Amino acid sequence: MKLQEQQKTPLFAALKKYVEDRTVPFHVPGHKGGKGIAEFRSFVGENILSIDVTSGLLDLDSICNPTGVIQEAEALAASAFGADFAHFLVNGTTSGIQAMILSVAGPGDEIIIPRNAHRSVIGGLILSGVRPVYIKPVIHDYMGIAMGITPESVRRALVEHPNAKAVFVINPTYYGAASDLRKIVEIAHSYGKPVIVDEAHGAHLGFHPDLPLSAMEAGADMSAVSVHKLLGSMTQSSILLVKSGFIDDRRVKSALNLTQTTSPSYPLLASLDVARKQAALKGRKMLESTIQLCQRTREELNEIKGIYVMGSEIEGTEGCYALDPTKLAINLRGIGLSGFEAEKLLKYEYHIQMELSDLYNVLAVGTIGDNEESMKILVNAIKDIAQKYGKKNVIKITAEFPENQEMVVSPRFAFYSEKRVIPLEEAEGEISTEMLMAYPPGIPIICPGERVTKEVIEYAKILRTEGCQLQGTQDPEARTLMVLADKESVKYYERIKEVV
Ligand SMILES: Cc1ncc(COP(=O)(O)O)c(C=O)c1O
């Protein structure tokens, strides 16, 4: 990466010029610089609406076929993130994940995927017709969460599924656990398979040496990166990074153009341009402070009786090769509160909004936007909660994330099959045609095509009792589930599975 070049923000500069030139707009969007939506403009300000223009205008390039300032901005991003190509995304990492899947495999093909993948992956499987070969992530018993995958599990899956088209890795998980990605890449490449990576929670990794390796550093072939989550750009703005070799970037672009809008938000695109510049020029220094701040906060939280915040002690264990220290996964088992209860207390009593809660934990995401003050507020609130609401070592819940579901038909086959709706509680043994999950984190408890087990039904019941809102099903309350109407269709699937 040439630092001098990284000073430039070609896309942002072109937008500012458009405004400075006092260009008279006879194009969409119809608010025309905010004049057509005065109430909104008076709150959000004029500037953001003045750059809210559309794709294909002279000098402002087009997202579908960039040849001007978007292309320049993407090239700078590729260089900053250590990739050969970068594609700006305005529909989040979700669209990047789906494009990765669509560009490496097709109907009936297989991809090796950790079972704790995000719902966007299941969407990608349904769109592409790719069949997942699920591998089990390692479970952290005390935290009750899924961690990374081991290189050995990847090797085993490759031996058992020699025709799989790619290996999919999450780097790192929502809770910050990174697998040994370099080793996984080495293994996958030795079998001639590309590695595609979900870096929704890893945009910052490549910009500080004390963080786990980024996908590009580890030699992976593609990575979908939520710049909006951890590097300061606006919500929904992500980047798809590509390395040549195993991947044909032209195919990636075609896949992206299948699902992405032709009217991308220029404020989002411009925020990517500026976030990339900031990361390239100041990322290391900013992240140094963030890491230090989060480490101090972790130590202070760990001093509270009954509270445990996962830290470097788990590095090098089976499910965690390296941990992102900016993630503060705060476990409340020792004070007898569920994460859901703690999240509500934090929000309604202390006006603190956490990133997510689960049965045992609340997760605070530390970023370059945090400071001593925000962390102090969090530590004091957790101290207060432990004192006021702690239930003296009552370990209340003991539910484990259900494992070993059997995938009977592919997600796509399930999605397009005839269905019937039944109460979730009566679904044992049936084949689900939809996902069911707590969101966030958005990891399906059941995926389309899987047989519903007693454990799944019990786990969903416990989540609900503890105050978690389940989703993913057509029934907004997830009390019913759509299952395969005719189990005989499984025989038909067996005959056609390699071609659909
Ligand atoms: C692990 C993981 N992958 C993918 C996504 C999708 O990213 P985005 O929200 O940028 O579409 C998320 C979102 O939370 C996620 O947690």
PDB file of C-alpha atoms in Angstrom, residues 218-475:
ATOM      1  CA  ALA A 218      -3.950 -15.135   5.830  1.00  0.00           C
ATOM      2  CA  GLY A 219      -3.980 -15.728   2.057  1.00  0.00           C
ATOM      3  CA  ALA A 220      -7.735 -16.265   1.633  1.00  0.00           C
ATOM      4  CA  ASP A 221      -9.282 -15.719  -1.778  1.00  0.00           C
ATOM      5  CA  MET A 222     -12.310 -13.568  -1.034  1.00  0.00           C
ATOM      6  CA  SER A 223     -13.674 -11.743   1.935  1.00  0.00           C
ATOM      7  CA  ALA A 224     -16.845  -9.765   2.573  1.00  0.00           C
ATOM      8  CA  VAL A 225     -16.044  -7.029   5.042  1.00  0.00           C
ATOM      9  CA  SER A 226     -18.527  -4.913   7.041  1.00  0.00           C
ATOM     10  CA  VAL A 227     -16.611  -1.643   7.038  1.00  0.00           C
ATOM     11  CA  HIS A 228     -19.736  -0.108   8.571  1.00  0.00           C
ATOM     12  CA  LYS A 229     -19.500  -2.277  11.667  1.00  0.00           C
ATOM     13  CA  LEU A 230     -15.944  -1.583  12.787  1.00  0.00           C
ATOM     14  CA  LEU A 231     -14.195   0.974  10.601  1.00  0.00           C
ATOM     15  CA  GLY A 232     -16.533   3.932  10.759  1.00  0.00           C
ATOM     16  CA  SER A 233     -18.408   3.994   7.434  1.00  0.00           C
ATOM     17  CA  MET A 234     -22.186   4.257   7.344  1.00  0.00           C
ATOM     18  CA  THR A 235     -24.522   1.354   8.049  1.00  0.00           C
ATOM     19  CA  GLN A 236     -24.937  -0.991   5.061  1.00  0.00           C
ATOM     20  CA  SER A 237     -21.611  -0.018   3.465  1.00  0.00           C
ATOM     21  CA  SER A 238     -19.291  -2.997   3.047  1.00  0.00           C
ATOM     22  CA  ILE A 239     -16.540  -4.121   0.707  1.00  0.00           C
ATOM     23  CA  LEU A 240     -16.009  -7.386  -1.120  1.00  0.00           C
ATOM     24  CA  LEU A 241     -12.280  -8.127  -1.422  1.00  0.00           C
ATOM     25  CA  VAL A 242     -10.892 -10.493  -4.033  1.00  0.00           C
ATOM     26  CA  LYS A 243      -7.481 -12.056  -4.611  1.00  0.00           C
ATOM     27  CA  SER A 244      -6.715 -13.440  -8.044  1.00  0.00           C
ATOM     28  CA  GLY A 245      -5.535 -16.988  -8.482  1.00  0.00           C
ATOM     29  CA  PHE A 246      -8.425 -19.226  -7.568  1.00  0.00           C
ATOM     30  CA  ILE A 247     -11.018 -16.537  -8.287  1.00  0.00           C
ATOM     31  CA  ASP A 248     -12.079 -14.856 -11.527  1.00  0.00           C
ATOM     32  CA  ASP A 249     -13.002 -11.302 -10.542  1.00  0.00           C
ATOM     33  CA  ARG A 250     -15.190 -10.878 -13.644  1.00  0.00           C
ATOM     34  CA  ARG A 251     -17.421 -13.692 -12.387  1.00  0.00           C
ATOM     35  CA  VAL A 252     -17.576 -12.039  -8.976  1.00  0.00           C
ATOM     36  CA  LYS A 253     -18.722  -8.787 -10.574  1.00  0.00           C
ATOM     37  CA  SER A 254     -21.400 -10.622 -12.580  1.00  0.00           C
ATOM     38  CA  ALA A 255     -22.636 -12.307  -9.405  1.00  0.00           C
ATOM     39  CA  LEU A 256     -22.756  -8.969  -7.596  1.00  0.00           C
ATOM     40  CA  ASN A 257     -24.710  -7.403 -10.418  1.00  0.00           C
ATOM     41  CA  LEU A 258     -27.416 -10.052 -10.045  1.00  0.00           C
ATOM     42  CA  THR A 259     -28.579  -8.787  -6.690  1.00  0.00           C
ATOM     43  CA  GLN A 260     -27.197  -5.337  -6.040  1.00  0.00           C
ATOM     44  CA  THR A 261     -29.213  -2.213  -6.598  1.00  0.00           C
ATOM     45  CA  THR A 262     -28.617  -0.039  -9.650  1.00  0.00           C
ATOM     46  CA  SER A 263     -29.263   3.003  -7.436  1.00  0.00           C
ATOM     47  CA  PRO A 264     -26.582   2.824  -4.750  1.00  0.00           C
ATOM     48  CA  SER A 265     -26.535   5.401  -1.986  1.00  0.00           C
ATOM     49  CA  TYR A 266     -23.666   7.820  -2.671  1.00  0.00           C
ATOM     50  CA  PRO A 267     -23.442   8.914   0.979  1.00  0.00           C
ATOM     51  CA  LEU A 268     -22.758   5.246   1.809  1.00  0.00           C
ATOM     52  CA  LEU A 269     -20.221   4.875  -0.994  1.00  0.00           C
ATOM     53  CA  ALA A 270     -18.488   8.126  -0.030  1.00  0.00           C
ATOM     54  CA  SER A 271     -18.324   7.034   3.591  1.00  0.00           C
ATOM     55  CA  LEU A 272     -16.460   3.913   2.431  1.00  0.00           C
ATOM     56  CA  ASP A 273     -13.983   6.106   0.561  1.00  0.00           C
ATOM     57  CA  VAL A 274     -13.299   8.206   3.667  1.00  0.00           C
ATOM     58  CA  ALA A 275     -13.268   5.256   6.088  1.00  0.00           C
ATOM     59  CA  ARG A 276     -10.681   3.526   3.885  1.00  0.00           C
ATOM     60  CA  LYS A 277      -8.476   6.628   3.894  1.00  0.00           C
ATOM     61  CA  GLN A 278      -8.753   6.926   7.662  1.00  0.00           C
ATOM     62  CA  ALA A 279      -7.975   3.230   8.205  1.00  0.00           C
ATOM     63  CA  ALA A 280      -4.983   3.352   5.862  1.00  0.00           C
ATOM     64  CA  LEU A 281      -3.461   6.497   7.332  1.00  0.00           C
ATOM     65  CA  LYS A 282      -4.510   6.429  10.980  1.00  0.00           C
ATOM     66  CA  GLY A 283      -5.943   2.963  11.549  1.00  0.00           C
ATOM     67  CA  ARG A 284      -3.009   1.580  13.490  1.00  0.00           C
ATOM     68  CA  LYS A 285      -2.887   4.482  15.926  1.00  0.00           C
ATOM     69  CA  MET A 286      -6.639   4.603  16.417  1.00  0.00           C
ATOM     70  CA  LEU A 287      -6.866   0.866  16.936  1.00  0.00           C
ATOM     71  CA  GLU A 288      -3.961   0.949  19.383  1.00  0.00           C
ATOM     72  CA  SER A 289      -6.066   3.203  21.648  1.00  0.00           C
ATOM     73  CA  THR A 290      -9.174   1.081  21.120  1.00  0.00           C
ATOM     74  CA  ILE A 291      -7.334  -2.126  22.023  1.00  0.00           C
ATOM     75  CA  GLN A 292      -5.781  -0.562  25.140  1.00  0.00           C
ATOM     76  CA  LEU A 293      -9.130   0.864  26.190  1.00  0.00           C
ATOM     77  CA  CYS A 294     -10.906  -2.455  25.738  1.00  0.00           C
ATOM     78  CA  GLN A 295      -8.179  -4.334  27.623  1.00  0.00           C
ATOM     79  CA  ARG A 296      -8.465  -1.966  30.588  1.00  0.00           C
ATOM     80  CA  THR A 297     -12.249  -2.277  30.509  1.00  0.00           C
ATOM     81  CA  ARG A 298     -11.989  -6.061  30.351  1.00  0.00           C
ATOM     82  CA  GLU A 299      -9.760  -6.053  33.437  1.00  0.00           C
ATOM     83  CA  GLU A 300     -12.124  -3.782  35.358  1.00  0.00           C
ATOM     84  CA  LEU A 301     -15.138  -5.885  34.446  1.00  0.00           C
ATOM     85  CA  ASN A 302     -13.343  -9.075  35.441  1.00  0.00           C
ATOM     86  CA  GLU A 303     -12.812  -7.624  38.905  1.00  0.00           C
ATOM     87  CA  ILE A 304     -16.579  -7.595  39.488  1.00  0.00           C
ATOM     88  CA  LYS A 305     -17.573 -10.713  41.429  1.00  0.00           C
ATOM     89  CA  GLY A 306     -19.501 -13.166  39.266  1.00  0.00           C
ATOM     90  CA  ILE A 307     -18.658 -11.439  35.979  1.00  0.00           C
ATOM     91  CA  TYR A 308     -16.385 -13.039  33.382  1.00  0.00           C
ATOM     92  CA  VAL A 309     -15.214 -11.347  30.191  1.00  0.00           C
ATOM     93  CA  MET A 310     -13.555 -13.649  27.700  1.00  0.00           C
ATOM     94  CA  GLY A 311      -9.939 -12.668  27.087  1.00  0.00           C
ATOM     95  CA  SER A 312      -6.547 -13.806  25.876  1.00  0.00           C
ATOM     96  CA  GLU A 313      -6.608 -16.863  28.192  1.00  0.00           C
ATOM     97  CA  ILE A 314      -8.701 -18.650  25.557  1.00  0.00           C
ATOM     98  CA  GLU A 315      -6.227 -17.996  22.729  1.00  0.00           C
ATOM     99  CA  GLY A 316      -4.657 -21.185  21.503  1.00  0.00           C
ATOM    100  CA  THR A 317      -7.569 -23.329  22.708  1.00  0.00           C
ATOM    101  CA  GLU A 318      -9.374 -25.543  20.217  1.00  0.00           C
ATOM    102  CA  GLY A 319     -12.042 -23.095  19.107  1.00  0.00           C
ATOM    103  CA  CYS A 320      -9.998 -19.937  19.315  1.00  0.00           C
ATOM    104  CA  TYR A 321      -6.652 -19.520  17.649  1.00  0.00           C
ATOM    105  CA  ALA A 322      -6.720 -15.779  18.340  1.00  0.00           C
ATOM    106  CA  LEU A 323      -9.207 -13.433  20.003  1.00  0.00           C
ATOM    107  CA  ASP A 324     -10.147  -9.935  18.933  1.00  0.00           C
ATOM    108  CA  PRO A 325      -9.640  -7.971  22.171  1.00  0.00           C
ATOM    109  CA  THR A 326     -12.054  -5.236  21.117  1.00  0.00           C
ATOM    110  CA  LYS A 327     -15.006  -7.574  21.671  1.00  0.00           C
ATOM    111  CA  LEU A 328     -16.199  -7.574  25.267  1.00  0.00           C
ATOM    112  CA  ALA A 329     -18.320 -10.685  25.723  1.00  0.00           C
ATOM    113  CA  ILE A 330     -19.587 -10.256  29.278  1.00  0.00           C
ATOM    114  CA  ASN A 331     -20.773 -13.454  30.923  1.00  0.00           C
ATOM    115  CA  LEU A 332     -23.348 -13.091  33.719  1.00  0.00           C
ATOM    116  CA  ARG A 333     -23.788 -16.699  34.786  1.00  0.00           C
ATOM    117  CA  GLY A 334     -22.022 -16.040  38.068  1.00  0.00           C
ATOM    118  CA  ILE A 335     -24.627 -13.474  39.098  1.00  0.00           C
ATOM    119  CA  GLY A 336     -27.564 -15.594  37.995  1.00  0.00           C
ATOM    120  CA  LEU A 337     -28.820 -13.278  35.255  1.00  0.00           C
ATOM    121  CA  SER A 338     -29.420 -14.189  31.650  1.00  0.00           C
ATOM    122  CA  GLY A 339     -27.910 -11.998  28.957  1.00  0.00           C
ATOM    123  CA  PHE A 340     -31.440 -11.075  27.864  1.00  0.00           C
ATOM    124  CA  GLU A 341     -32.284  -9.826  31.374  1.00  0.00           C
ATOM    125  CA  ALA A 342     -29.037  -7.866  31.599  1.00  0.00           C
ATOM    126  CA  GLU A 343     -29.569  -6.296  28.167  1.00  0.00           C
ATOM    127  CA  LYS A 344     -32.983  -5.024  29.232  1.00  0.00           C
ATOM    128  CA  LEU A 345     -31.644  -3.679  32.545  1.00  0.00           C
ATOM    129  CA  LEU A 346     -28.802  -1.916  30.750  1.00  0.00           C
ATOM    130  CA  LYS A 347     -31.167  -0.345  28.237  1.00  0.00           C
ATOM    131  CA  TYR A 348     -34.048   0.680  30.463  1.00  0.00           C
ATOM    132  CA  GLU A 349     -32.256   1.521  33.715  1.00  0.00           C
ATOM    133  CA  TYR A 350     -28.931   2.819  32.402  1.00  0.00           C
ATOM    134  CA  HIS A 351     -29.694   3.834  28.786  1.00  0.00           C
ATOM    135  CA  ILE A 352     -26.922   1.632  27.486  1.00  0.00           C
ATOM    136  CA  GLN A 353     -27.608  -0.372  24.339  1.00  0.00           C
ATOM    137  CA  MET A 354     -25.520  -3.509  23.916  1.00  0.00           C
ATOM    138  CA  GLU A 355     -24.709  -5.118  20.566  1.00  0.00           C
ATOM    139  CA  LEU A 356     -26.493  -8.331  21.499  1.00  0.00           C
ATOM    140  CA  SER A 357     -27.501 -10.623  24.294  1.00  0.00           C
ATOM    141  CA  ASP A 358     -27.840 -14.373  24.522  1.00  0.00           C
ATOM    142  CA  LEU A 359     -28.674 -16.813  27.292  1.00  0.00           C
ATOM    143  CA  TYR A 360     -25.511 -16.169  29.267  1.00  0.00           C
ATOM    144  CA  ASN A 361     -23.843 -13.059  27.895  1.00  0.00           C
ATOM    145  CA  VAL A 362     -24.142  -9.517  26.689  1.00  0.00           C
ATOM    146  CA  LEU A 363     -21.739  -8.319  24.033  1.00  0.00           C
ATOM    147  CA  ALA A 364     -20.195  -4.862  23.937  1.00  0.00           C
ATOM    148  CA  VAL A 365     -18.389  -3.982  20.721  1.00  0.00           C
ATOM    149  CA  GLY A 366     -15.454  -1.641  21.297  1.00  0.00           C
ATOM    150  CA  THR A 367     -14.493   0.488  18.303  1.00  0.00           C
ATOM    151  CA  ILE A 368     -12.509   3.523  17.217  1.00  0.00           C
ATOM    152  CA  GLY A 369     -15.595   5.536  18.257  1.00  0.00           C
ATOM    153  CA  ASP A 370     -15.262   4.674  21.965  1.00  0.00           C
ATOM    154  CA  ASN A 371     -13.521   6.550  24.747  1.00  0.00           C
ATOM    155  CA  GLU A 372     -12.792   6.274  28.483  1.00  0.00           C
ATOM    156  CA  GLU A 373     -16.100   7.857  29.328  1.00  0.00           C
ATOM    157  CA  SER A 374     -18.298   5.419  27.423  1.00  0.00           C
ATOM    158  CA  MET A 375     -16.383   2.459  28.886  1.00  0.00           C
ATOM    159  CA  LYS A 376     -16.642   3.831  32.423  1.00  0.00           C
ATOM    160  CA  ILE A 377     -20.417   4.137  32.049  1.00  0.00           C
ATOM    161  CA  LEU A 378     -20.550   0.477  31.033  1.00  0.00           C
ATOM    162  CA  VAL A 379     -18.315  -0.754  33.882  1.00  0.00           C
ATOM    163  CA  ASN A 380     -20.282   1.214  36.488  1.00  0.00           C
ATOM    164  CA  ALA A 381     -23.592  -0.099  35.176  1.00  0.00           C
ATOM    165  CA  ILE A 382     -22.420  -3.729  35.275  1.00  0.00           C
ATOM    166  CA  LYS A 383     -21.105  -3.178  38.822  1.00  0.00           C
ATOM    167  CA  ASP A 384     -24.441  -1.760  39.849  1.00  0.00           C
ATOM    168  CA  ILE A 385     -26.401  -4.564  38.200  1.00  0.00           C
ATOM    169  CA  ALA A 386     -24.226  -7.197  39.904  1.00  0.00           C
ATOM    170  CA  GLN A 387     -24.906  -5.571  43.276  1.00  0.00           C
ATOM    171  CA  LYS A 388     -28.589  -4.812  42.898  1.00  0.00           C
ATOM    172  CA  TYR A 389     -29.838  -7.689  40.778  1.00  0.00           C
ATOM    173  CA  GLY A 390     -27.208 -10.406  41.203  1.00  0.00           C
ATOM    174  CA  LYS A 391     -28.662 -13.641  42.497  1.00  0.00           C
ATOM    175  CA  LYS A 392     -25.691 -14.846  44.525  1.00  0.00           C
ATOM    176  CA  ASN A 393     -24.164 -17.564  42.455  1.00  0.00           C
ATOM    177  CA  VAL A 394     -27.413 -18.975  41.161  1.00  0.00           C
ATOM    178  CA  ILE A 395     -26.503 -20.508  37.843  1.00  0.00           C
ATOM    179  CA  LYS A 396     -29.942 -20.333  36.391  1.00  0.00           C
ATOM    180  CA  ILE A 397     -30.035 -21.646  32.905  1.00  0.00           C
ATOM    181  CA  THR A 398     -28.336 -24.683  31.517  1.00  0.00           C
ATOM    182  CA  ALA A 399     -29.242 -24.945  27.868  1.00  0.00           C
ATOM    183  CA  GLU A 400     -26.837 -25.863  25.145  1.00  0.00           C
ATOM    184  CA  PHE A 401     -26.985 -24.743  21.537  1.00  0.00           C
ATOM    185  CA  PRO A 402     -28.527 -27.735  19.751  1.00  0.00           C
ATOM    186  CA  GLU A 403     -26.038 -29.638  17.630  1.00  0.00           C
ATOM    187  CA  ASN A 404     -25.981 -32.451  15.092  1.00  0.00           C
ATOM    188  CA  GLN A 405     -29.063 -31.542  13.135  1.00  0.00           C
ATOM    189  CA  GLU A 406     -29.453 -33.755  10.097  1.00  0.00           C
ATOM    190  CA  MET A 407     -29.599 -31.944   6.757  1.00  0.00           C
ATOM    191  CA  VAL A 408     -32.155 -34.010   4.842  1.00  0.00           C
ATOM    192  CA  VAL A 409     -32.646 -31.800   1.778  1.00  0.00           C
ATOM    193  CA  SER A 410     -30.787 -28.705   0.597  1.00  0.00           C
ATOM    194  CA  PRO A 411     -31.882 -25.257   1.772  1.00  0.00           C
ATOM    195  CA  ARG A 412     -32.988 -24.420  -1.782  1.00  0.00           C
ATOM    196  CA  PHE A 413     -35.048 -27.618  -2.191  1.00  0.00           C
ATOM    197  CA  ALA A 414     -36.707 -26.959   1.184  1.00  0.00           C
ATOM    198  CA  PHE A 415     -37.390 -23.337   0.311  1.00  0.00           C
ATOM    199  CA  TYR A 416     -39.163 -24.223  -2.949  1.00  0.00           C
ATOM    200  CA  SER A 417     -41.010 -27.331  -1.689  1.00  0.00           C
ATOM    201  CA  GLU A 418     -44.692 -27.574  -0.798  1.00  0.00           C
ATOM    202  CA  LYS A 419     -45.119 -26.730   2.845  1.00  0.00           C
ATOM    203  CA  ARG A 420     -47.513 -27.073   5.697  1.00  0.00           C
ATOM    204  CA  VAL A 421     -47.648 -24.942   8.794  1.00  0.00           C
ATOM    205  CA  ILE A 422     -47.575 -26.603  12.199  1.00  0.00           C
ATOM    206  CA  PRO A 423     -46.989 -25.433  15.781  1.00  0.00           C
ATOM    207  CA  LEU A 424     -43.257 -25.344  16.464  1.00  0.00           C
ATOM    208  CA  GLU A 425     -43.799 -27.486  19.540  1.00  0.00           C
ATOM    209  CA  GLU A 426     -45.187 -30.301  17.370  1.00  0.00           C
ATOM    210  CA  ALA A 427     -42.427 -30.176  14.755  1.00  0.00           C
ATOM    211  CA  GLU A 428     -40.139 -32.909  16.089  1.00  0.00           C
ATOM    212  CA  GLY A 429     -39.060 -35.190  13.240  1.00  0.00           C
ATOM    213  CA  GLU A 430     -40.372 -32.845  10.529  1.00  0.00           C
ATOM    214  CA  ILE A 431     -38.135 -31.180   7.941  1.00  0.00           C
ATOM    215  CA  SER A 432     -38.047 -27.447   8.331  1.00  0.00           C
ATOM    216  CA  THR A 433     -38.320 -25.249   5.254  1.00  0.00           C
ATOM    217  CA  GLU A 434     -37.356 -22.084   7.098  1.00  0.00           C
ATOM    218  CA  MET A 435     -34.768 -20.697   9.471  1.00  0.00           C
ATOM    219  CA  LEU A 436     -35.335 -20.060  13.136  1.00  0.00           C
ATOM    220  CA  MET A 437     -32.925 -17.912  15.114  1.00  0.00           C
ATOM    221  CA  ALA A 438     -32.277 -15.318  17.743  1.00  0.00           C
ATOM    222  CA  TYR A 439     -31.211 -12.072  16.026  1.00  0.00           C
ATOM    223  CA  PRO A 440     -28.602 -10.907  16.658  1.00  0.00           C
ATOM    224  CA  PRO A 441     -26.469 -13.005  16.339  1.00  0.00           C
ATOM    225  CA  GLY A 442     -28.525 -14.442  13.479  1.00  0.00           C
ATOM    226  CA  ILE A 443     -27.130 -17.956  13.696  1.00  0.00           C
ATOM    227  CA  PRO A 444     -29.939 -20.333  12.791  1.00  0.00           C
ATOM    228  CA  ILE A 445     -30.989 -22.863  15.429  1.00  0.00           C
ATOM    229  CA  ILE A 446     -32.611 -24.679  12.561  1.00  0.00           C
ATOM    230  CA  CYS A 447     -31.804 -24.237   8.855  1.00  0.00           C
ATOM    231  CA  PRO A 448     -34.103 -24.960   5.917  1.00  0.00           C
ATOM    232  CA  GLY A 449     -33.772 -28.616   4.969  1.00  0.00           C
ATOM    233  CA  GLU A 450     -32.888 -29.834   8.460  1.00  0.00           C
ATOM    234  CA  ARG A 451     -34.852 -32.279  10.582  1.00  0.00           C
ATOM    235  CA  VAL A 452     -36.281 -30.638  13.670  1.00  0.00           C
ATOM    236  CA  THR A 453     -35.121 -32.302  16.873  1.00  0.00           C
ATOM    237  CA  LYS A 454     -36.477 -32.279  20.406  1.00  0.00           C
ATOM    238  CA  GLU A 455     -33.372 -30.289  21.424  1.00  0.00           C
ATOM    239  CA  VAL A 456     -34.197 -27.546  18.909  1.00  0.00           C
ATOM    240  CA  ILE A 457     -37.765 -27.245  20.209  1.00  0.00           C
ATOM    241  CA  GLU A 458     -36.575 -27.206  23.837  1.00  0.00           C
ATOM    242  CA  TYR A 459     -33.862 -24.640  23.116  1.00  0.00           C
ATOM    243  CA  ALA A 460     -36.333 -22.364  21.322  1.00  0.00           C
ATOM    244  CA  LYS A 461     -38.682 -22.682  24.309  1.00  0.00           C
ATOM    245  CA  ILE A 462     -35.930 -21.694  26.739  1.00  0.00           C
ATOM    246  CA  LEU A 463     -34.903 -18.717  24.578  1.00  0.00           C
ATOM    247  CA  ARG A 464     -38.502 -17.549  24.503  1.00  0.00           C
ATOM    248  CA  THR A 465     -38.982 -18.004  28.248  1.00  0.00           C
ATOM    249  CA  GLU A 466     -35.840 -15.963  28.868  1.00  0.00           C
ATOM    250  CA  GLY A 467     -37.258 -13.113  26.801  1.00  0.00           C
ATOM    251  CA  CYS A 468     -35.507 -13.634  23.471  1.00  0.00           C
ATOM    252  CA  GLN A 469     -37.479 -12.727  20.390  1.00  0.00           C
ATOM    253  CA  LEU A 470     -37.124 -15.517  17.895  1.00  0.00           C
ATOM    254  CA  GLN A 471     -37.301 -14.783  14.202  1.00  0.00           C
ATOM    255  CA  GLY A 472     -36.578 -16.068  10.698  1.00  0.00           C
ATOM    256  CA  THR A 473     -39.942 -17.771  10.246  1.00  0.00           C
ATOM    257  CA  GLN A 474     -42.911 -16.413   8.302  1.00  0.00           C
ATOM    258  CA  ASP A 475     -44.804 -16.370  11.582  1.00  0.00           C
TER     259      ASP A 475
END
